[in-house]
Amino acid sequence: MESSHDTLLNVTLLNCFLVCVVVVIHNEALMRLSSFLPKMRRSHHFRLTFAVLGCLTAHALQVWIFATAFYFMHNAQGWGQLVGNFNGSLLDSVYFSFTTFTTLGYGDIEALGALRYLTGIEALTGFLLITWSASFLFLEMQRYWPTR
């Protein structure tokens, strides 16, 4: 049987790995958007719409990464579980991940055990990545929207 020290170490390592993966994905998405947008020969409205859709796509991918971790942790022994309005499906894990990533947190699904740590780190990570996207989009708006 695994000790609580080993479980905490494993949870910490998994959380760090997931945060690194989603941050790298987000950085890559914003860097690619940043280099691609100036090359687009479309209106500034189209470029900004494309940038928003690119950010949303990156966030959706990040949510699915966390959701996959929730799903496997819930179904594995010793990682905790998700309870409440949760049937154990991957789609319920995605729903829980979306509400956690956006810090909306309806509360209809609750994490127990080691899963609580991933829930907290996802909310913090989601908040930071969403604000990073907002900053990026603000700078793109300043670049492409005509001055008044």
PDB file of C-alpha atoms in Angstrom:
ATOM      1  CA  MET A   1       0.000   0.000   0.000  1.00  0.00           C
ATOM      2  CA  GLU A   2       1.223   3.452  -0.900  1.00  0.00           C
ATOM      3  CA  SER A   3       2.010   5.869   1.935  1.00  0.00           C
ATOM      4  CA  SER A   4       0.470   9.332   2.117  1.00  0.00           C
ATOM      5  CA  HIS A   5       3.941  10.797   1.484  1.00  0.00           C
ATOM      6  CA  ASP A   6       4.249   8.815  -1.772  1.00  0.00           C
ATOM      7  CA  THR A   7       0.725   9.810  -2.814  1.00  0.00           C
ATOM      8  CA  LEU A   8       1.479  13.484  -2.175  1.00  0.00           C
ATOM      9  CA  LEU A   9       4.694  13.225  -4.190  1.00  0.00           C
ATOM     10  CA  ASN A  10       2.899  11.506  -7.080  1.00  0.00           C
ATOM     11  CA  VAL A  11       0.086  14.063  -7.052  1.00  0.00           C
ATOM     12  CA  THR A  12       2.583  16.921  -6.992  1.00  0.00           C
ATOM     13  CA  LEU A  13       4.562  15.459  -9.880  1.00  0.00           C
ATOM     14  CA  LEU A  14       1.404  14.841 -11.922  1.00  0.00           C
ATOM     15  CA  ASN A  15       0.110  18.352 -11.234  1.00  0.00           C
ATOM     16  CA  CYS A  16       3.444  19.909 -12.212  1.00  0.00           C
ATOM     17  CA  PHE A  17       3.548  17.846 -15.388  1.00  0.00           C
ATOM     18  CA  LEU A  18      -0.007  18.832 -16.389  1.00  0.00           C
ATOM     19  CA  VAL A  19       0.616  22.517 -15.692  1.00  0.00           C
ATOM     20  CA  CYS A  20       3.826  22.423 -17.754  1.00  0.00           C
ATOM     21  CA  VAL A  21       2.036  20.723 -20.659  1.00  0.00           C
ATOM     22  CA  VAL A  22      -0.842  23.215 -20.788  1.00  0.00           C
ATOM     23  CA  VAL A  23       1.428  26.249 -20.344  1.00  0.00           C
ATOM     24  CA  VAL A  24       3.683  25.066 -23.191  1.00  0.00           C
ATOM     25  CA  ILE A  25       0.612  24.476 -25.371  1.00  0.00           C
ATOM     26  CA  HIS A  26      -0.709  27.926 -24.546  1.00  0.00           C
ATOM     27  CA  ASN A  27       2.603  29.633 -25.216  1.00  0.00           C
ATOM     28  CA  GLU A  28       2.927  27.791 -28.515  1.00  0.00           C
ATOM     29  CA  ALA A  29      -0.625  28.727 -29.540  1.00  0.00           C
ATOM     30  CA  LEU A  30      -0.095  32.416 -28.772  1.00  0.00           C
ATOM     31  CA  MET A  31       3.315  32.467 -30.470  1.00  0.00           C
ATOM     32  CA  ARG A  32       1.874  30.883 -33.618  1.00  0.00           C
ATOM     33  CA  LEU A  33      -1.094  33.240 -33.617  1.00  0.00           C
ATOM     34  CA  SER A  34       1.245  36.184 -33.086  1.00  0.00           C
ATOM     35  CA  SER A  35       3.378  35.237 -36.072  1.00  0.00           C
ATOM     36  CA  PHE A  36       0.454  34.213 -38.301  1.00  0.00           C
ATOM     37  CA  LEU A  37      -1.897  37.174 -37.784  1.00  0.00           C
ATOM     38  CA  PRO A  38       0.312  39.816 -39.439  1.00  0.00           C
ATOM     39  CA  LYS A  39       0.603  37.607 -42.538  1.00  0.00           C
ATOM     40  CA  MET A  40      -3.163  37.378 -43.007  1.00  0.00           C
ATOM     41  CA  ARG A  41      -4.381  39.565 -45.839  1.00  0.00           C
ATOM     42  CA  ARG A  42      -7.844  39.929 -44.351  1.00  0.00           C
ATOM     43  CA  SER A  43      -9.641  42.678 -42.518  1.00  0.00           C
ATOM     44  CA  HIS A  44      -8.678  43.444 -38.939  1.00  0.00           C
ATOM     45  CA  HIS A  45     -12.092  42.089 -37.857  1.00  0.00           C
ATOM     46  CA  PHE A  46     -11.300  38.713 -39.423  1.00  0.00           C
ATOM     47  CA  ARG A  47      -7.826  38.617 -37.854  1.00  0.00           C
ATOM     48  CA  LEU A  48      -9.193  39.337 -34.393  1.00  0.00           C
ATOM     49  CA  THR A  49     -11.968  36.790 -34.793  1.00  0.00           C
ATOM     50  CA  PHE A  50      -9.340  34.261 -35.850  1.00  0.00           C
ATOM     51  CA  ALA A  51      -7.242  35.171 -32.786  1.00  0.00           C
ATOM     52  CA  VAL A  52     -10.214  34.727 -30.431  1.00  0.00           C
ATOM     53  CA  LEU A  53     -11.060  31.368 -31.999  1.00  0.00           C
ATOM     54  CA  GLY A  54      -7.419  30.314 -31.706  1.00  0.00           C
ATOM     55  CA  CYS A  55      -7.372  31.186 -27.996  1.00  0.00           C
ATOM     56  CA  LEU A  56     -10.647  29.352 -27.423  1.00  0.00           C
ATOM     57  CA  THR A  57      -9.297  26.290 -29.212  1.00  0.00           C
ATOM     58  CA  ALA A  58      -6.164  26.312 -27.052  1.00  0.00           C
ATOM     59  CA  HIS A  59      -8.271  26.603 -23.889  1.00  0.00           C
ATOM     60  CA  ALA A  60     -10.563  23.771 -24.977  1.00  0.00           C
ATOM     61  CA  LEU A  61      -7.531  21.524 -25.574  1.00  0.00           C
ATOM     62  CA  GLN A  62      -6.156  22.433 -22.148  1.00  0.00           C
ATOM     63  CA  VAL A  63      -9.505  21.627 -20.502  1.00  0.00           C
ATOM     64  CA  TRP A  64      -9.560  18.238 -22.231  1.00  0.00           C
ATOM     65  CA  ILE A  65      -6.041  17.503 -20.955  1.00  0.00           C
ATOM     66  CA  PHE A  66      -7.110  18.193 -17.375  1.00  0.00           C
ATOM     67  CA  ALA A  67     -10.357  16.268 -17.957  1.00  0.00           C
ATOM     68  CA  THR A  68      -8.435  13.221 -19.124  1.00  0.00           C
ATOM     69  CA  ALA A  69      -6.365  13.354 -15.935  1.00  0.00           C
ATOM     70  CA  PHE A  70      -9.535  13.663 -13.826  1.00  0.00           C
ATOM     71  CA  TYR A  71     -11.094  10.732 -15.657  1.00  0.00           C
ATOM     72  CA  PHE A  72      -8.124   8.411 -15.175  1.00  0.00           C
ATOM     73  CA  MET A  73      -7.476   9.522 -11.598  1.00  0.00           C
ATOM     74  CA  HIS A  74     -11.141   8.978 -10.714  1.00  0.00           C
ATOM     75  CA  ASN A  75     -11.040   5.477 -12.177  1.00  0.00           C
ATOM     76  CA  ALA A  76      -7.684   4.540 -10.622  1.00  0.00           C
ATOM     77  CA  GLN A  77      -7.177   3.301  -7.094  1.00  0.00           C
ATOM     78  CA  GLY A  78      -5.928   5.771  -4.488  1.00  0.00           C
ATOM     79  CA  TRP A  79      -6.249   9.055  -6.388  1.00  0.00           C
ATOM     80  CA  GLY A  80      -9.611  10.107  -4.990  1.00  0.00           C
ATOM     81  CA  GLN A  81     -12.894  10.437  -6.772  1.00  0.00           C
ATOM     82  CA  LEU A  82     -15.434  12.815  -8.202  1.00  0.00           C
ATOM     83  CA  VAL A  83     -18.843  12.657  -6.541  1.00  0.00           C
ATOM     84  CA  GLY A  84     -22.211  14.317  -6.885  1.00  0.00           C
ATOM     85  CA  ASN A  85     -23.835  14.771 -10.272  1.00  0.00           C
ATOM     86  CA  PHE A  86     -21.106  12.636 -11.860  1.00  0.00           C
ATOM     87  CA  ASN A  87     -21.591   9.325 -13.662  1.00  0.00           C
ATOM     88  CA  GLY A  88     -17.904   8.507 -14.199  1.00  0.00           C
ATOM     89  CA  SER A  89     -17.872   9.296 -17.931  1.00  0.00           C
ATOM     90  CA  LEU A  90     -15.201  11.204 -19.787  1.00  0.00           C
ATOM     91  CA  LEU A  91     -17.785  13.825 -20.794  1.00  0.00           C
ATOM     92  CA  ASP A  92     -18.688  14.431 -17.146  1.00  0.00           C
ATOM     93  CA  SER A  93     -14.963  14.834 -16.484  1.00  0.00           C
ATOM     94  CA  VAL A  94     -14.805  17.397 -19.313  1.00  0.00           C
ATOM     95  CA  TYR A  95     -17.783  19.288 -17.863  1.00  0.00           C
ATOM     96  CA  PHE A  96     -16.136  19.309 -14.428  1.00  0.00           C
ATOM     97  CA  SER A  97     -12.863  20.439 -15.975  1.00  0.00           C
ATOM     98  CA  PHE A  98     -14.538  23.305 -17.870  1.00  0.00           C
ATOM     99  CA  THR A  99     -16.235  24.599 -14.731  1.00  0.00           C
ATOM    100  CA  THR A 100     -12.975  24.276 -12.807  1.00  0.00           C
ATOM    101  CA  PHE A 101     -10.693  25.786 -15.493  1.00  0.00           C
ATOM    102  CA  THR A 102     -12.948  28.829 -15.810  1.00  0.00           C
ATOM    103  CA  THR A 103     -13.292  29.062 -12.005  1.00  0.00           C
ATOM    104  CA  LEU A 104     -17.069  28.959 -12.483  1.00  0.00           C
ATOM    105  CA  GLY A 105     -17.406  25.954 -10.161  1.00  0.00           C
ATOM    106  CA  TYR A 106     -21.111  25.163 -10.014  1.00  0.00           C
ATOM    107  CA  GLY A 107     -20.513  22.753  -7.141  1.00  0.00           C
ATOM    108  CA  ASP A 108     -22.643  19.953  -8.563  1.00  0.00           C
ATOM    109  CA  ILE A 109     -19.530  17.755  -8.777  1.00  0.00           C
ATOM    110  CA  GLU A 110     -17.049  17.616  -5.930  1.00  0.00           C
ATOM    111  CA  ALA A 111     -13.509  16.251  -5.841  1.00  0.00           C
ATOM    112  CA  LEU A 112     -12.469  14.058  -2.927  1.00  0.00           C
ATOM    113  CA  GLY A 113      -9.030  12.845  -1.935  1.00  0.00           C
ATOM    114  CA  ALA A 114      -5.962  13.650  -3.994  1.00  0.00           C
ATOM    115  CA  LEU A 115      -8.148  14.902  -6.858  1.00  0.00           C
ATOM    116  CA  ARG A 116      -8.769  18.053  -4.803  1.00  0.00           C
ATOM    117  CA  TYR A 117      -5.216  19.192  -5.464  1.00  0.00           C
ATOM    118  CA  LEU A 118      -5.619  18.878  -9.217  1.00  0.00           C
ATOM    119  CA  THR A 119      -8.875  20.816  -8.970  1.00  0.00           C
ATOM    120  CA  GLY A 120      -7.154  23.708  -7.228  1.00  0.00           C
ATOM    121  CA  ILE A 121      -4.182  23.781  -9.567  1.00  0.00           C
ATOM    122  CA  GLU A 122      -6.456  23.628 -12.627  1.00  0.00           C
ATOM    123  CA  ALA A 123      -8.470  26.618 -11.400  1.00  0.00           C
ATOM    124  CA  LEU A 124      -5.318  28.649 -10.782  1.00  0.00           C
ATOM    125  CA  THR A 125      -3.801  27.604 -14.099  1.00  0.00           C
ATOM    126  CA  GLY A 126      -7.018  28.285 -16.001  1.00  0.00           C
ATOM    127  CA  PHE A 127      -7.316  31.732 -14.440  1.00  0.00           C
ATOM    128  CA  LEU A 128      -3.750  32.611 -15.422  1.00  0.00           C
ATOM    129  CA  LEU A 129      -4.069  31.237 -18.961  1.00  0.00           C
ATOM    130  CA  ILE A 130      -7.369  33.029 -19.544  1.00  0.00           C
ATOM    131  CA  THR A 131      -5.843  36.327 -18.405  1.00  0.00           C
ATOM    132  CA  TRP A 132      -2.822  35.645 -20.625  1.00  0.00           C
ATOM    133  CA  SER A 133      -5.202  35.211 -23.564  1.00  0.00           C
ATOM    134  CA  ALA A 134      -7.052  38.386 -22.614  1.00  0.00           C
ATOM    135  CA  SER A 135      -3.778  40.333 -22.547  1.00  0.00           C
ATOM    136  CA  PHE A 136      -2.751  38.872 -25.887  1.00  0.00           C
ATOM    137  CA  LEU A 137      -6.112  39.753 -27.456  1.00  0.00           C
ATOM    138  CA  PHE A 138      -6.001  43.267 -26.023  1.00  0.00           C
ATOM    139  CA  LEU A 139      -2.600  43.848 -27.622  1.00  0.00           C
ATOM    140  CA  GLU A 140      -3.851  42.403 -30.925  1.00  0.00           C
ATOM    141  CA  MET A 141      -6.875  44.728 -30.793  1.00  0.00           C
ATOM    142  CA  GLN A 142      -4.597  47.687 -30.268  1.00  0.00           C
ATOM    143  CA  ARG A 143      -2.486  46.593 -33.214  1.00  0.00           C
ATOM    144  CA  TYR A 144      -5.267  45.938 -35.718  1.00  0.00           C
ATOM    145  CA  TRP A 145      -8.147  48.183 -34.762  1.00  0.00           C
ATOM    146  CA  PRO A 146      -7.949  51.595 -36.325  1.00  0.00           C
ATOM    147  CA  THR A 147      -7.420  54.485 -33.966  1.00  0.00           C
ATOM    148  CA  ARG A 148     -10.305  56.858 -33.499  1.00  0.00           C
TER     149      ARG A 148
END
